[in-house]
């Protein structure tokens, strides 16, 4: 260091891991890829985490209102 130069500041920004289900590095994907919000999994559709349908899904299909056809 030279005489009179200020010491280099250390970054104090907090770095936390990304929450589950969030892409930790969104800028590293090609621009033509579908965003997580645009995929069925982003809306809770598709396969359940265990690989099968949710237990409540069948009951909802069975008890749908008559005007749904």
CSV table of N, CA, C and O in Angstrom, one decimal:
chain,number,residue,atom,x,y,z
A,1,UNK,N,0.8,-1.2,0.0
A,1,UNK,CA,0.0,0.0,0.0
A,1,UNK,C,0.9,1.2,0.0
A,1,UNK,O,1.9,1.3,0.6
A,2,UNK,N,0.3,2.2,-0.6
A,2,UNK,CA,1.1,3.5,-0.6
A,2,UNK,C,0.6,4.3,0.5
A,2,UNK,O,-0.4,4.1,1.1
A,3,UNK,N,1.4,5.3,0.8
A,3,UNK,CA,1.1,6.2,1.9
A,3,UNK,C,-0.1,7.0,1.6
A,3,UNK,O,-0.3,7.6,0.5
A,4,UNK,N,-1.1,7.0,2.5
A,4,UNK,CA,-2.3,7.8,2.3
A,4,UNK,C,-3.4,7.1,1.6
A,4,UNK,O,-4.5,7.6,1.5
A,5,UNK,N,-3.2,5.9,1.1
A,5,UNK,CA,-4.3,5.2,0.4
A,5,UNK,C,-5.2,4.5,1.4
A,5,UNK,O,-4.8,4.1,2.5
A,6,UNK,N,-6.5,4.6,1.1
A,6,UNK,CA,-7.5,4.0,2.0
A,6,UNK,C,-7.4,2.5,1.9
A,6,UNK,O,-7.2,1.9,0.9
A,7,UNK,N,-7.7,1.8,3.0
A,7,UNK,CA,-7.7,0.3,3.0
A,7,UNK,C,-8.8,-0.2,2.2
A,7,UNK,O,-9.9,0.5,2.1
A,8,UNK,N,-8.7,-1.3,1.5
A,8,UNK,CA,-9.7,-1.9,0.7
A,8,UNK,C,-10.9,-2.4,1.6
A,8,UNK,O,-10.7,-3.1,2.6
A,9,UNK,N,-12.1,-2.0,1.2
A,9,UNK,CA,-13.3,-2.4,2.0
A,9,UNK,C,-13.7,-3.8,1.6
A,9,UNK,O,-13.7,-4.2,0.5
A,10,UNK,N,-14.1,-4.6,2.6
A,10,UNK,CA,-14.6,-5.9,2.4
A,10,UNK,C,-16.1,-5.9,2.3
A,10,UNK,O,-16.8,-5.2,3.0
A,11,UNK,N,-16.6,-6.7,1.4
A,11,UNK,CA,-18.1,-6.7,1.2
A,11,UNK,C,-18.8,-7.3,2.4
A,11,UNK,O,-18.3,-8.3,3.0
A,12,UNK,N,-19.8,-6.6,2.8
A,12,UNK,CA,-20.6,-7.1,4.0
A,12,UNK,C,-21.9,-7.6,3.6
A,12,UNK,O,-22.8,-7.8,4.5
A,13,UNK,N,-22.1,-7.8,2.3
A,13,UNK,CA,-23.4,-8.3,1.8
A,13,UNK,C,-23.6,-9.8,2.3
A,13,UNK,O,-22.7,-10.6,2.2
A,14,UNK,N,-24.8,-10.0,2.8
A,14,UNK,CA,-25.2,-11.4,3.2
A,14,UNK,C,-25.4,-12.3,2.0
A,14,UNK,O,-26.1,-11.9,1.1
A,15,UNK,N,-24.9,-13.5,2.0
A,15,UNK,CA,-25.1,-14.4,1.0
A,15,UNK,C,-25.8,-15.7,1.6
A,15,UNK,O,-25.2,-16.3,2.4
A,16,UNK,N,-27.0,-15.9,1.1
A,16,UNK,CA,-27.8,-17.0,1.6
A,16,UNK,C,-28.0,-18.0,0.5
A,16,UNK,O,-28.1,-17.6,-0.7
A,17,UNK,N,-28.2,-19.3,0.8
A,17,UNK,CA,-28.6,-20.2,-0.3
A,17,UNK,C,-30.0,-19.9,-0.8
A,17,UNK,O,-30.8,-19.4,-0.1
A,18,UNK,N,-30.2,-20.2,-2.0
A,18,UNK,CA,-31.5,-20.0,-2.6
A,18,UNK,C,-32.6,-20.9,-1.9
A,18,UNK,O,-32.3,-22.1,-1.6
A,19,UNK,N,-33.8,-20.4,-1.7
A,19,UNK,CA,-34.8,-21.3,-1.1
A,19,UNK,C,-35.2,-22.4,-2.1
A,19,UNK,O,-34.9,-22.4,-3.3
A,20,UNK,N,-35.7,-23.5,-1.5
A,20,UNK,CA,-36.1,-24.7,-2.3
A,20,UNK,C,-37.1,-24.3,-3.4
A,20,UNK,O,-38.0,-23.6,-3.1
A,21,UNK,N,-36.8,-24.7,-4.6
A,21,UNK,CA,-37.7,-24.5,-5.7
A,21,UNK,C,-37.4,-23.2,-6.5
A,21,UNK,O,-38.0,-22.9,-7.5
A,22,UNK,N,-36.4,-22.5,-6.0
A,22,UNK,CA,-35.9,-21.3,-6.7
A,22,UNK,C,-34.6,-21.5,-7.4
A,22,UNK,O,-33.7,-22.1,-6.8
A,23,UNK,N,-34.5,-21.1,-8.6
A,23,UNK,CA,-33.2,-21.3,-9.4
A,23,UNK,C,-32.1,-20.4,-8.8
A,23,UNK,O,-32.3,-19.2,-8.7
A,24,UNK,N,-31.0,-21.0,-8.3
A,24,UNK,CA,-30.0,-20.2,-7.6
A,24,UNK,C,-29.2,-19.3,-8.7
A,24,UNK,O,-28.6,-18.3,-8.3
A,25,UNK,N,-29.2,-19.7,-9.9
A,25,UNK,CA,-28.5,-19.0,-10.9
A,25,UNK,C,-29.4,-18.8,-12.2
A,25,UNK,O,-29.1,-19.4,-13.2
A,26,UNK,N,-30.4,-17.9,-12.1
A,26,UNK,CA,-31.3,-17.8,-13.3
A,26,UNK,C,-30.7,-17.2,-14.5
A,26,UNK,O,-31.1,-17.4,-15.6
A,27,UNK,N,-29.6,-16.4,-14.4
A,27,UNK,CA,-29.0,-15.8,-15.6
A,27,UNK,C,-28.1,-16.7,-16.4
A,27,UNK,O,-27.6,-16.4,-17.4
A,28,UNK,N,-27.9,-18.0,-15.9
A,28,UNK,CA,-27.1,-18.9,-16.6
A,28,UNK,C,-27.9,-19.8,-17.6
A,28,UNK,O,-27.3,-20.7,-18.1
A,29,UNK,N,-29.2,-19.5,-17.8
A,29,UNK,CA,-30.0,-20.4,-18.7
A,29,UNK,C,-30.1,-19.7,-20.0
A,29,UNK,O,-30.1,-18.4,-20.1
A,30,UNK,N,-30.3,-20.4,-21.1
A,30,UNK,CA,-30.5,-19.8,-22.4
A,30,UNK,C,-31.8,-19.0,-22.4
A,30,UNK,O,-32.7,-19.4,-21.7
A,31,UNK,N,-31.8,-18.0,-23.2
A,31,UNK,CA,-33.0,-17.2,-23.3
A,31,UNK,C,-34.2,-17.9,-23.9
A,31,UNK,O,-35.4,-17.4,-23.7
A,32,UNK,N,-34.0,-19.0,-24.6
A,32,UNK,CA,-35.2,-19.6,-25.2
A,32,UNK,C,-35.8,-20.7,-24.3
A,32,UNK,O,-36.7,-21.4,-24.6
A,33,UNK,N,-35.2,-20.9,-23.1
A,33,UNK,CA,-35.7,-21.9,-22.1
A,33,UNK,C,-36.9,-21.3,-21.4
A,33,UNK,O,-37.1,-20.1,-21.3
A,34,UNK,N,-37.8,-22.2,-21.0
A,34,UNK,CA,-39.1,-21.8,-20.4
A,34,UNK,C,-38.7,-21.5,-18.9
A,34,UNK,O,-38.0,-22.2,-18.2
A,35,UNK,N,-39.3,-20.4,-18.4
A,35,UNK,CA,-39.1,-20.0,-17.0
A,35,UNK,C,-39.9,-21.0,-16.1
A,35,UNK,O,-40.8,-21.7,-16.5
A,36,UNK,N,-39.5,-21.1,-14.8
A,36,UNK,CA,-40.2,-22.0,-13.9
A,36,UNK,C,-41.7,-21.7,-13.7
A,36,UNK,O,-42.5,-22.6,-13.5
A,37,UNK,N,-42.0,-20.4,-13.9
A,37,UNK,CA,-43.4,-20.0,-13.8
A,37,UNK,C,-44.2,-20.5,-15.0
A,37,UNK,O,-45.5,-20.5,-14.9
A,38,UNK,N,-43.6,-20.8,-16.1
A,38,UNK,CA,-44.2,-21.2,-17.3
A,38,UNK,C,-44.3,-22.7,-17.4
A,38,UNK,O,-45.0,-23.2,-18.4
A,39,UNK,N,-43.7,-23.4,-16.5
A,39,UNK,CA,-43.8,-24.9,-16.6
A,39,UNK,C,-44.9,-25.4,-15.6
A,39,UNK,O,-45.2,-24.7,-14.6
A,40,UNK,N,-45.5,-26.5,-15.9
A,40,UNK,CA,-46.6,-27.0,-15.0
A,40,UNK,C,-46.1,-27.2,-13.6
A,40,UNK,O,-46.9,-27.0,-12.6
A,41,UNK,N,-44.9,-27.6,-13.4
A,41,UNK,CA,-44.3,-27.9,-12.1
A,41,UNK,C,-44.3,-26.6,-11.2
A,41,UNK,O,-44.4,-26.6,-10.0
A,42,UNK,N,-44.2,-25.5,-11.9
A,42,UNK,CA,-44.1,-24.2,-11.2
A,42,UNK,C,-45.5,-23.8,-10.6
A,42,UNK,O,-45.6,-23.0,-9.7
A,43,UNK,N,-46.6,-24.4,-11.1
A,43,UNK,CA,-47.9,-24.2,-10.6
A,43,UNK,C,-48.4,-25.3,-9.8
A,43,UNK,O,-49.6,-25.4,-9.4
A,44,UNK,N,-47.6,-26.3,-9.5
A,44,UNK,CA,-48.0,-27.4,-8.7
A,44,UNK,C,-48.7,-28.5,-9.4
A,44,UNK,O,-49.3,-29.4,-8.8
A,45,UNK,N,-48.6,-28.4,-10.8
A,45,UNK,CA,-49.3,-29.5,-11.6
A,45,UNK,C,-48.2,-30.6,-11.9
A,45,UNK,O,-47.1,-30.4,-11.6
A,46,UNK,N,-48.7,-31.6,-12.4
A,46,UNK,CA,-47.8,-32.7,-12.8
A,46,UNK,C,-47.7,-33.7,-11.6
A,46,UNK,O,-48.6,-33.9,-10.8
A,47,UNK,N,-46.6,-34.4,-11.6
A,47,UNK,CA,-46.3,-35.4,-10.6
A,47,UNK,C,-46.1,-34.8,-9.2
A,47,UNK,O,-45.5,-33.8,-9.0
A,48,UNK,N,-46.6,-35.5,-8.2
A,48,UNK,CA,-46.4,-35.1,-6.8
A,48,UNK,C,-44.9,-35.5,-6.4
A,48,UNK,O,-44.4,-36.4,-7.1
A,49,UNK,N,-44.4,-35.0,-5.4
A,49,UNK,CA,-43.0,-35.3,-5.0
A,49,UNK,C,-42.8,-36.8,-4.8
A,49,UNK,O,-41.7,-37.3,-5.1
A,50,UNK,N,-43.8,-37.5,-4.4
A,50,UNK,CA,-43.6,-39.0,-4.2
A,50,UNK,C,-43.7,-39.8,-5.4
A,50,UNK,O,-43.5,-41.0,-5.4
A,51,UNK,N,-44.0,-39.1,-6.6
A,51,UNK,CA,-44.1,-39.8,-7.8
A,51,UNK,C,-45.6,-40.1,-8.2
A,51,UNK,O,-45.9,-40.4,-9.4
A,52,UNK,N,-46.5,-40.1,-7.3
A,52,UNK,CA,-47.9,-40.3,-7.6
A,52,UNK,C,-48.8,-39.1,-7.4
A,52,UNK,O,-48.3,-38.0,-7.1
A,53,UNK,N,-50.0,-39.2,-7.6
A,53,UNK,CA,-51.0,-38.1,-7.4
A,53,UNK,C,-51.2,-37.9,-6.0
A,53,UNK,O,-51.0,-38.7,-5.1
A,54,UNK,N,-51.6,-36.7,-5.6
A,54,UNK,CA,-51.9,-36.3,-4.2
A,54,UNK,C,-53.1,-37.1,-3.8
A,54,UNK,O,-54.0,-37.4,-4.6
A,55,UNK,N,-53.2,-37.5,-2.6
A,55,UNK,CA,-54.3,-38.3,-2.0
A,55,UNK,C,-55.7,-37.5,-2.2
A,55,UNK,O,-56.7,-38.1,-2.4
A,56,UNK,N,-55.6,-36.2,-2.1
A,56,UNK,CA,-56.8,-35.4,-2.2
A,56,UNK,C,-57.3,-35.2,-3.6
A,56,UNK,O,-58.5,-34.8,-3.8
A,57,UNK,N,-56.5,-35.4,-4.6
A,57,UNK,CA,-56.9,-35.2,-6.0
A,57,UNK,C,-58.1,-36.0,-6.4
A,57,UNK,O,-59.0,-35.5,-7.1
A,58,UNK,N,-58.1,-37.3,-6.1
A,58,UNK,CA,-59.2,-38.1,-6.5
A,58,UNK,C,-60.5,-37.6,-5.9
A,58,UNK,O,-61.6,-37.6,-6.5
A,59,UNK,N,-60.5,-37.2,-4.6
A,59,UNK,CA,-61.7,-36.7,-4.0
A,59,UNK,C,-62.2,-35.5,-4.6
A,59,UNK,O,-63.4,-35.3,-4.8
A,60,UNK,N,-61.3,-34.6,-5.0
A,60,UNK,CA,-61.7,-33.4,-5.7
A,60,UNK,C,-62.3,-33.7,-7.1
A,60,UNK,O,-63.3,-33.0,-7.5
A,61,UNK,N,-61.8,-34.6,-7.8
A,61,UNK,CA,-62.4,-35.0,-9.1
A,61,UNK,C,-63.8,-35.6,-8.9
A,61,UNK,O,-64.7,-35.4,-9.7
A,62,UNK,N,-64.0,-36.4,-7.9
A,62,UNK,CA,-65.2,-37.1,-7.6
A,62,UNK,C,-66.3,-36.1,-7.2
A,62,UNK,O,-67.5,-36.2,-7.5
A,63,UNK,N,-65.9,-35.0,-6.4
A,63,UNK,CA,-66.9,-34.1,-5.8
A,63,UNK,C,-67.0,-32.8,-6.5
A,63,UNK,O,-67.4,-31.8,-6.0
A,64,UNK,N,-66.7,-32.8,-7.8
A,64,UNK,CA,-66.8,-31.5,-8.6
A,64,UNK,C,-68.3,-31.2,-8.8
A,64,UNK,O,-69.1,-32.0,-8.9
A,65,UNK,N,-68.5,-29.9,-8.9
A,65,UNK,CA,-69.9,-29.4,-9.1
A,65,UNK,C,-70.5,-29.9,-10.4
A,65,UNK,O,-69.8,-30.2,-11.4
A,66,UNK,N,-71.9,-30.1,-10.4
A,66,UNK,CA,-72.5,-30.7,-11.6
A,66,UNK,C,-72.4,-29.8,-12.9
A,66,UNK,O,-72.4,-30.3,-14.0
A,67,UNK,N,-72.3,-28.5,-12.7
A,67,UNK,CA,-72.2,-27.6,-13.8
A,67,UNK,C,-70.8,-27.7,-14.5
A,67,UNK,O,-70.6,-27.1,-15.6
A,68,UNK,N,-69.9,-28.4,-14.0
A,68,UNK,CA,-68.6,-28.6,-14.6
A,68,UNK,C,-68.6,-29.7,-15.7
A,68,UNK,O,-67.7,-29.8,-16.5
A,69,UNK,N,-69.7,-30.4,-15.7
A,69,UNK,CA,-69.9,-31.4,-16.8
A,69,UNK,C,-69.3,-32.7,-16.7
A,69,UNK,O,-68.4,-33.2,-16.2
